[in-house]
Amino acid sequence: MLNIVILAAGMGKRMQSDLPKVLHTLAGKPMLDHVLDGARALSPGRIIVVVGHGADRVQAAYAGQEGLHFVLQQPQQGTGHAVQQAVPLLGQGDADDATLVLYGDVPLVQPETLRSLLQARGRGLAVLTEHLADPTGYGRIVRDAQGKVVRIVEHKDASPAERRIGEVNTGIVAAPTGLLKDWLSRISNDNAQGEYYLTDIIGLAVADGAPVSTAHPGAAWETLGVNSRLQQAELERIWQRELARRQLEAGVTLADPARFDQRGSLKCGRDVYIDVGCVFEGEVELADGVRVGPHCMLRDVRVGAGARIEAYSHLQQAEVGAQAQVGPYARLRPGARLEEQAHIGNFVEIKNSRIGKGSKANHLAYVGDADVGQRVNIGAGTITCNYDGVNKHRTVIEDDAFIGSDTQLVAPVTVRRGATLGAGTTLTREAPAGQLTLSRSPQTTIAGWKRPVKKS
Ligand code: UD1
Ligand code: CA
C-alpha cells in the first residue's frame, strides 16, 4: 500500500495573508487541491495532510473527503518532525509498503514524475532532485566518488565546498514505510536551525545499507514552490503557459498563448479558435469549429459546433447551440439555453430561459424565466417582467412571434404562435395567435404649444 504524506503546516509568512498558504489558489483552485490531484492519480491507500498554521481552515475546506486524513503538527519543528506526526497513521505494512512525502506549497508535481520516483525507489529510498544554476537556500545532494548519494546537507549547515554543489533536494522523497518510521525515530535537531530535518533520513539509510536512488522531475517548474505572492503569480503564468501548450498541441488555435487563462477543465473539438484575454472556469466544452472572441468569460458552459461567442461576452452555467451567435457584450446567466442558430446580441441578458432555434434578441433586452420558441424576433428594449418582488413568473413566447421594440411582458403571460406585439406594448394578458396586439396611448399634438425660451 502507498501512503502519501503532504506537509502543509508551515506559516507561509511571506504571503502576508490571513489565509493559510495552501488555500491560496493556482488556476482557480487551492494549491492543496493540485497536490491532492497529483496524489490521487497514484491511487494511494491513504493520504495524510500535516496541518499546523490555520489548521482549522484547511481541515474545514476538505471536510468529509474520502481517504483523506489530517494530523496536527504543533509547534512546527521541521520537516522530519512534521512527518513524525503522521507515523501513527502509516500502518504496520509489509516490506513493499511505501510512503511518499509531498509539499502543500509545491502544487504542480506531475503524476508521471511521482511514478518515476516510485519506480526509481525499487525497495529502497528515492529522492527527487534537480540541478540548479543557483542552488542557494536548498538542501544539497552530497555524493561520494562513485556518484552514490551519501547524505543531504541543508544550505545553512553546508560547508563552502558543499554549497558549490548544484544538485538540490526538491524535498519530495519516497521510502519504505517500515524503515522510514525507524529512521524518523533516530533523527535529531542538532543543526543550524534546531529543527528535525526529514533530509537526515538519507544519511541514516546510507548508514543502514539501504539502497538510495534519485529521480528528476519531467520539467523544472514541477517542483517550484510558492512562498510569496510573487512566486504564486509566476507559477500561475508558468502553469497557464503549460495549459495553453496542451491546448495548442491538441489542435486549438490560441491567438496568444500568453493571454489565456484556464481555471478548470476546457474540452475543445477540432478547429476551435480562442482569441486573447478569455477566462475559462469550471467545466467548459467547446465543440468543433467554435470561435471565442477576445475577452470573454465562460464558466460551466457548453457551446455547440460552429457557434460564435463574440468579444466581451460573459457566460455562466449556460448552453449555446450549434451555429448560434452570442455577443459582443452579451450575458448568459445560469439556465440560459440557446438552441441552434439563435442570436443573442449586444447588451442582452438571458437568464433561466430557453431560446428556440433561429430566434433572435439582438439588442438591449432582458429575457428571464422565459420559454421562447423558434424563429421568434425579440426587439430592442424588450423586458420580461418576471419578478414581483417575491415570486418569479414565466413568460411563454411561441414560435414565429414578433415582439416589437420596448415591450414589457408582465409575467406570467403568453404570446401565442405567430403573434405580433406592437412597439411599446405592456403585455399583461395573453396575445392571441397570428394577430397584432398592442397597448399604446393615442398620440396627440398640442396645437399652438410654445417651447419655453431663456431670457438673456
Ligand atoms: C526543505 C528541505 C530542503 C529542500 C527544500 C526544497 C528539509 C530539512 N529541507 O527546506 O532540503 O531543498 O525543502 O524546497 O526538509 N513544513 C511543515 N512543518 C514544519 C516545517 C515545514 O509542515 O515544521 C512544511 C512547510 O509548510 C513546507 C515544507 O514543509 O510546505 C517545506 O518547509 P520549508 O521550511 O520551506 O523547508 P526548506 O527549509 O525550504
Ligand atoms: Ca524554508
XYZ file of C-alpha atoms and ligand atoms in Angstrom:
496
model
C 0.000 0.000 0.000
C 1.147 3.503 -0.773
C 0.819 6.264 1.829
C 1.139 9.871 0.811
C 2.056 12.467 3.416
C 1.544 16.095 2.419
C 3.332 18.687 4.530
C 1.189 21.764 4.978
C 1.851 23.037 8.477
C 4.102 25.960 7.605
C 3.019 29.503 8.223
C 3.645 30.996 4.817
C 4.666 34.261 6.419
C 5.827 35.826 3.179
C 2.346 35.547 1.660
C 1.338 38.389 4.031
C -2.091 36.833 4.335
C -4.696 35.656 6.828
C -5.472 32.725 4.559
C -3.348 29.590 5.180
C -0.809 29.333 2.375
C -2.027 26.033 0.905
C -5.512 27.524 0.406
C -4.128 30.227 -1.872
C -5.097 29.394 -5.410
C -3.421 28.497 -8.623
C -5.533 28.307 -11.781
C -8.621 28.961 -9.691
C -8.222 26.282 -7.039
C -6.281 25.952 -3.805
C -2.692 24.779 -4.118
C -3.546 21.851 -1.867
C -6.166 20.710 -4.406
C -3.455 20.477 -7.040
C -1.264 18.424 -4.719
C -4.209 16.166 -3.878
C -4.981 15.690 -7.585
C -1.396 14.582 -8.168
C -1.530 12.333 -5.115
C -4.844 10.702 -6.080
C -3.537 9.924 -9.558
C -1.303 7.358 -7.824
C -4.284 5.636 -6.152
C -2.743 5.645 -2.680
C -4.276 3.760 0.218
C -4.168 6.784 2.405
C -3.398 10.491 2.139
C -2.320 12.269 5.300
C -2.101 16.037 5.394
C 0.045 17.518 8.152
C -1.527 20.810 9.186
C -0.435 23.437 11.688
C -0.880 27.121 10.938
C -4.527 27.711 10.034
C -5.237 24.012 10.624
C -8.957 24.569 11.242
C -9.488 26.397 7.993
C -7.530 23.893 5.970
C -9.364 20.953 7.514
C -12.754 22.630 7.083
C -12.036 23.170 3.393
C -11.609 19.414 2.872
C -14.072 18.049 5.406
C -15.531 14.679 4.521
C -13.247 13.843 1.605
C -12.723 10.134 1.384
C -9.290 8.628 2.059
C -8.036 11.929 3.422
C -6.677 12.257 6.950
C -5.354 15.208 8.884
C -2.764 15.315 11.630
C -1.815 18.377 13.605
C 1.787 19.478 13.962
C 2.031 21.961 16.809
C 4.549 23.552 17.173
C 6.351 23.187 13.834
C 9.799 21.777 14.481
C 10.898 20.906 10.989
C 10.022 18.653 8.064
C 11.166 15.491 9.871
C 9.054 16.410 12.876
C 6.111 17.013 10.522
C 6.327 13.518 9.013
C 6.717 12.061 12.531
C 3.215 13.342 13.312
C 1.854 11.134 10.532
C 3.596 7.978 11.756
C 0.620 6.602 13.747
C -1.440 6.664 10.538
C 1.130 4.963 8.328
C 0.016 1.454 9.356
C 2.108 -1.638 10.075
C 2.550 -2.573 6.459
C 4.661 -5.202 4.767
C 8.063 -4.832 3.161
C 6.629 -3.473 -0.087
C 4.761 -0.587 1.512
C 5.990 2.862 0.643
C 5.390 6.360 1.899
C 5.702 9.349 -0.405
C 6.223 12.828 1.044
C 4.830 15.820 -0.871
C 4.528 19.530 -0.043
C 1.335 21.532 0.075
C 3.095 24.555 -1.357
C 4.675 22.697 -4.299
C 1.479 22.313 -6.287
C 2.471 21.246 -9.782
C 4.388 17.977 -9.481
C 3.005 15.781 -12.223
C 1.920 12.178 -11.621
C 4.455 10.975 -14.232
C 7.283 12.431 -12.168
C 5.977 10.823 -8.982
C 5.658 7.493 -10.750
C 9.243 7.697 -11.935
C 10.331 8.433 -8.347
C 8.459 5.393 -7.034
C 9.944 3.346 -9.856
C 13.482 4.505 -9.021
C 12.960 3.522 -5.402
C 12.870 -0.199 -6.002
C 12.553 -1.329 -2.391
C 14.737 1.453 -1.006
C 14.585 5.205 -0.652
C 14.404 7.680 -3.512
C 14.802 11.451 -3.574
C 13.546 13.766 -6.286
C 16.470 16.029 -7.134
C 17.397 18.555 -9.757
C 20.320 20.650 -10.894
C 20.026 24.384 -10.380
C 22.247 27.183 -11.662
C 21.652 28.936 -8.327
C 21.138 26.340 -5.578
C 21.185 28.916 -2.756
C 18.867 28.002 0.115
C 18.234 24.418 -0.941
C 19.454 21.203 0.667
C 22.401 19.827 -1.370
C 22.788 16.232 -2.533
C 26.206 15.038 -1.365
C 27.566 12.126 -3.427
C 30.743 10.038 -2.989
C 33.495 9.491 -5.570
C 31.385 6.744 -7.191
C 28.476 9.134 -7.508
C 26.420 7.391 -4.824
C 24.228 9.584 -2.626
C 25.771 9.910 0.848
C 23.509 12.428 2.560
C 21.670 15.714 2.165
C 23.078 18.814 3.780
C 20.919 21.866 4.345
C 22.232 25.150 2.960
C 22.627 26.631 6.435
C 24.668 23.639 7.619
C 26.735 23.259 4.440
C 30.480 23.908 4.099
C 31.669 26.267 1.321
C 32.567 23.222 -0.798
C 29.128 21.677 -0.250
C 27.457 24.959 -1.166
C 29.060 24.681 -4.607
C 27.024 21.514 -5.291
C 24.402 22.277 -7.921
C 22.237 19.199 -7.313
C 19.481 20.053 -4.836
C 16.782 18.294 -2.878
C 13.310 19.169 -4.148
C 12.001 17.888 -0.797
C 9.986 15.071 -2.341
C 11.029 11.613 -1.160
C 9.680 8.064 -1.237
C 10.743 5.476 1.318
C 9.803 2.020 2.595
C 7.238 2.720 5.312
C 8.705 0.464 7.989
C 12.258 1.778 7.574
C 11.010 5.370 7.351
C 9.463 5.066 10.800
C 12.725 3.722 12.177
C 14.818 6.480 10.569
C 12.398 9.165 11.760
C 12.768 7.898 15.322
C 16.531 8.412 15.047
C 16.841 11.963 13.685
C 17.908 14.827 15.952
C 17.618 18.590 15.895
C 21.320 19.172 16.355
C 21.776 21.543 13.408
C 21.924 25.188 12.387
C 18.141 25.655 12.565
C 17.464 23.488 15.627
C 14.893 21.561 13.566
C 14.201 17.909 12.885
C 15.171 17.561 9.233
C 13.424 14.969 7.101
C 16.533 15.082 4.941
C 18.563 13.412 7.692
C 16.882 10.089 6.859
C 19.060 9.879 3.740
C 22.282 9.637 5.772
C 20.647 7.052 8.042
C 19.507 4.984 5.063
C 23.034 5.021 3.649
C 24.474 4.008 7.044
C 21.961 1.129 7.202
C 22.966 -0.025 3.739
C 19.521 0.643 2.263
C 19.548 1.492 -1.436
C 19.216 5.233 -2.115
C 18.422 6.455 -5.599
C 17.354 9.684 -7.245
C 14.871 10.690 -9.910
C 14.284 14.022 -11.623
C 11.156 15.989 -12.485
C 9.950 15.928 -16.078
C 10.009 19.746 -16.145
C 11.788 22.209 -13.877
C 8.557 24.073 -12.988
C 7.034 20.963 -11.408
C 8.994 21.411 -8.221
C 8.717 25.182 -7.876
C 7.312 26.157 -4.504
C 5.187 29.141 -3.549
C 6.410 31.247 -0.653
C 5.221 34.683 -1.759
C 2.575 36.326 -3.922
C 5.276 36.979 -6.485
C 6.126 33.277 -6.732
C 2.415 32.476 -6.830
C 1.923 34.844 -9.774
C 4.973 33.475 -11.555
C 3.847 29.882 -11.098
C 0.352 30.812 -12.287
C 1.807 32.103 -15.558
C 4.046 29.055 -15.947
C 1.083 26.748 -15.429
C -1.163 28.722 -17.767
C 1.559 28.577 -20.389
C 1.642 24.798 -19.918
C -2.146 24.506 -20.196
C -2.019 26.663 -23.336
C 0.696 24.421 -24.746
C -1.522 21.378 -24.167
C -4.456 23.057 -25.950
C -2.262 24.042 -28.896
C -0.920 20.519 -29.113
C -4.490 19.205 -29.145
C -5.246 21.383 -32.175
C -6.796 24.511 -30.665
C -5.783 27.891 -32.075
C -4.938 30.425 -29.388
C -4.461 33.962 -30.672
C -1.830 34.380 -27.959
C -0.909 31.541 -25.574
C 0.438 34.136 -23.144
C -3.027 35.659 -22.807
C -5.065 32.583 -21.991
C -6.490 31.563 -18.619
C -7.912 28.146 -17.895
C -9.156 27.635 -14.361
C -10.809 24.275 -14.662
C -11.293 21.826 -17.484
C -11.597 23.002 -21.064
C -12.502 20.402 -23.679
C -12.265 21.543 -27.267
C -13.309 19.904 -30.507
C -11.446 20.345 -33.788
C -10.546 23.755 -35.164
C -11.599 25.785 -32.184
C -10.321 29.372 -32.174
C -9.826 31.338 -28.950
C -8.902 34.990 -29.054
C -6.879 36.849 -26.416
C -7.862 37.524 -22.824
C -10.504 34.821 -22.357
C -11.052 33.159 -18.979
C -12.451 29.638 -18.747
C -13.690 28.425 -15.367
C -15.285 25.228 -14.119
C -16.156 22.802 -16.886
C -16.264 24.254 -20.355
C -16.813 22.377 -23.593
C -16.362 23.946 -26.998
C -17.452 21.759 -29.914
C -15.876 21.667 -33.380
C -15.289 24.986 -35.066
C -16.341 27.200 -32.166
C -14.834 30.703 -32.179
C -14.496 32.705 -28.999
C -13.744 36.405 -29.455
C -11.473 38.490 -27.242
C -12.032 38.991 -23.518
C -14.847 36.559 -22.924
C -15.584 34.827 -19.639
C -17.048 31.303 -19.759
C -17.853 29.337 -16.626
C -19.517 25.911 -16.770
C -20.658 26.351 -20.339
C -21.270 24.064 -23.308
C -21.003 25.540 -26.776
C -22.205 23.629 -29.834
C -20.411 23.181 -33.139
C -19.761 26.258 -35.223
C -21.160 28.687 -32.675
C -19.509 32.083 -32.222
C -19.065 33.909 -28.968
C -18.129 37.496 -29.774
C -15.973 39.909 -27.769
C -16.670 40.796 -24.126
C -19.384 38.241 -23.533
C -19.997 36.697 -20.121
C -21.474 33.191 -19.965
C -22.160 31.186 -16.847
C -23.940 27.822 -16.487
C -25.300 28.201 -19.971
C -25.697 26.151 -23.106
C -25.178 27.512 -26.583
C -26.484 25.508 -29.511
C -24.704 24.776 -32.761
C -24.225 27.730 -35.121
C -25.599 30.144 -32.548
C -24.167 33.642 -32.143
C -23.617 35.390 -28.848
C -22.372 38.927 -28.305
C -20.459 41.126 -28.488
C -21.294 42.271 -24.950
C -23.858 39.585 -24.208
C -24.591 37.996 -20.852
C -25.868 34.454 -20.443
C -26.720 33.704 -16.840
C -27.445 30.335 -15.202
C -30.050 28.305 -17.024
C -29.727 30.120 -20.349
C -30.196 27.562 -23.092
C -29.827 28.707 -26.679
C -30.887 26.306 -29.365
C -29.119 26.125 -32.686
C -28.764 29.276 -34.770
C -30.130 31.514 -32.047
C -28.669 35.031 -31.995
C -28.098 36.964 -28.807
C -26.634 40.390 -29.422
C -25.149 43.285 -27.531
C -26.373 44.196 -24.060
C -28.811 41.315 -23.966
C -29.148 39.332 -20.749
C -30.686 35.866 -20.750
C -31.427 34.013 -17.510
C -33.075 30.655 -16.914
C -34.656 30.670 -20.354
C -34.777 28.603 -23.477
C -34.297 30.480 -26.734
C -35.550 28.327 -29.569
C -33.899 27.516 -32.856
C -33.214 30.542 -35.050
C -34.706 33.043 -32.602
C -33.076 36.432 -32.171
C -32.683 39.025 -29.460
C -30.104 41.272 -30.989
C -30.067 44.398 -28.858
C -30.643 45.599 -25.306
C -33.073 43.101 -23.826
C -33.698 41.146 -20.633
C -35.168 37.689 -21.017
C -35.603 35.848 -17.724
C -37.635 32.747 -16.823
C -38.923 32.536 -20.365
C -39.618 29.838 -22.870
C -39.056 31.273 -26.324
C -39.976 29.187 -29.336
C -38.401 29.061 -32.795
C -37.861 31.939 -35.243
C -39.022 34.481 -32.699
C -37.787 38.058 -33.042
C -37.319 39.951 -29.815
C -36.964 43.669 -30.459
C -34.587 46.100 -28.794
C -35.524 47.107 -25.295
C -37.782 44.130 -24.624
C -38.050 43.123 -20.994
C -39.669 40.152 -19.318
C -41.045 41.463 -16.025
C -40.535 38.140 -14.301
C -40.262 39.228 -10.684
C -42.917 40.798 -8.480
C -40.559 41.280 -5.568
C -41.353 37.882 -4.106
C -42.124 35.384 -6.844
C -40.639 34.604 -10.256
C -43.126 34.060 -13.077
C -42.676 32.562 -16.531
C -43.159 34.117 -19.914
C -44.003 31.914 -22.859
C -43.408 33.140 -26.402
C -44.453 30.657 -29.041
C -42.906 30.022 -32.472
C -42.768 32.816 -35.066
C -43.891 35.556 -32.698
C -42.598 39.071 -33.288
C -42.030 41.196 -30.198
C -41.851 44.906 -31.061
C -39.222 47.126 -29.506
C -39.540 48.439 -25.983
C -42.106 45.857 -24.935
C -42.682 44.735 -21.375
C -44.021 41.229 -20.918
C -45.568 41.161 -17.450
C -45.286 37.519 -16.413
C -46.993 35.156 -16.120
C -48.007 35.816 -19.695
C -48.112 34.018 -23.049
C -47.600 35.191 -26.595
C -49.231 32.730 -28.948
C -47.784 31.391 -32.175
C -47.176 33.975 -34.884
C -48.484 36.874 -32.771
C -47.070 40.361 -33.286
C -46.703 42.831 -30.428
C -46.582 46.499 -31.351
C -43.648 48.549 -30.167
C -44.011 49.914 -26.669
C -46.599 47.376 -25.572
C -47.032 46.482 -21.923
C -48.435 42.982 -22.221
C -50.433 41.802 -19.224
C -52.763 39.303 -20.875
C -52.293 36.601 -23.461
C -51.577 37.791 -27.022
C -53.617 35.668 -29.451
C -52.029 33.750 -32.286
C -51.411 35.411 -35.611
C -52.766 38.865 -34.669
C -51.354 42.260 -33.800
C -51.663 43.124 -30.141
C -50.568 46.442 -28.761
C -51.129 48.693 -25.802
C -50.404 52.259 -26.655
C -51.904 55.560 -25.568
C -53.112 57.608 -28.510
C -50.661 60.118 -29.962
C -51.693 63.757 -29.693
C -50.255 67.023 -30.885
C -50.943 70.225 -28.909
C -51.684 72.996 -31.311
C -50.034 76.331 -30.591
C -47.713 74.969 -27.910
C -44.530 77.039 -27.459
C -41.232 75.795 -26.131
C -40.064 77.978 -23.200
C -37.246 80.362 -24.091
C -34.429 81.541 -21.822
C -34.441 85.259 -21.076
C -30.997 86.773 -21.813
C 13.246 21.833 2.566
C 14.343 20.766 2.607
C 15.450 21.142 1.620
C 14.894 21.324 0.241
C 13.764 22.338 0.262
C 13.088 22.383 -1.088
C 14.384 19.894 4.878
C 15.082 19.932 6.191
N 14.886 20.689 3.943
O 13.838 23.020 3.044
O 16.446 20.143 1.592
O 15.933 21.748 -0.659
O 12.757 21.970 1.236
O 12.198 23.421 -1.132
O 13.457 19.133 4.698
N 6.748 22.169 6.981
C 5.893 21.649 7.927
N 6.279 21.607 9.208
C 7.485 22.076 9.613
C 8.356 22.606 8.649
C 7.959 22.622 7.340
O 4.778 21.213 7.603
O 7.760 22.007 10.818
C 6.313 22.196 5.569
C 6.187 23.616 5.064
O 4.853 24.060 5.206
C 6.567 23.460 3.611
C 7.527 22.281 3.596
O 7.311 21.590 4.814
O 5.470 23.113 2.812
C 8.972 22.691 3.457
O 9.311 23.506 4.530
P 10.384 24.642 4.366
O 10.602 25.307 5.660
O 10.036 25.500 3.215
O 11.676 23.783 4.012
P 13.030 24.349 3.489
O 13.770 24.950 4.606
O 12.790 25.184 2.306
Ca 12.151 27.495 4.067
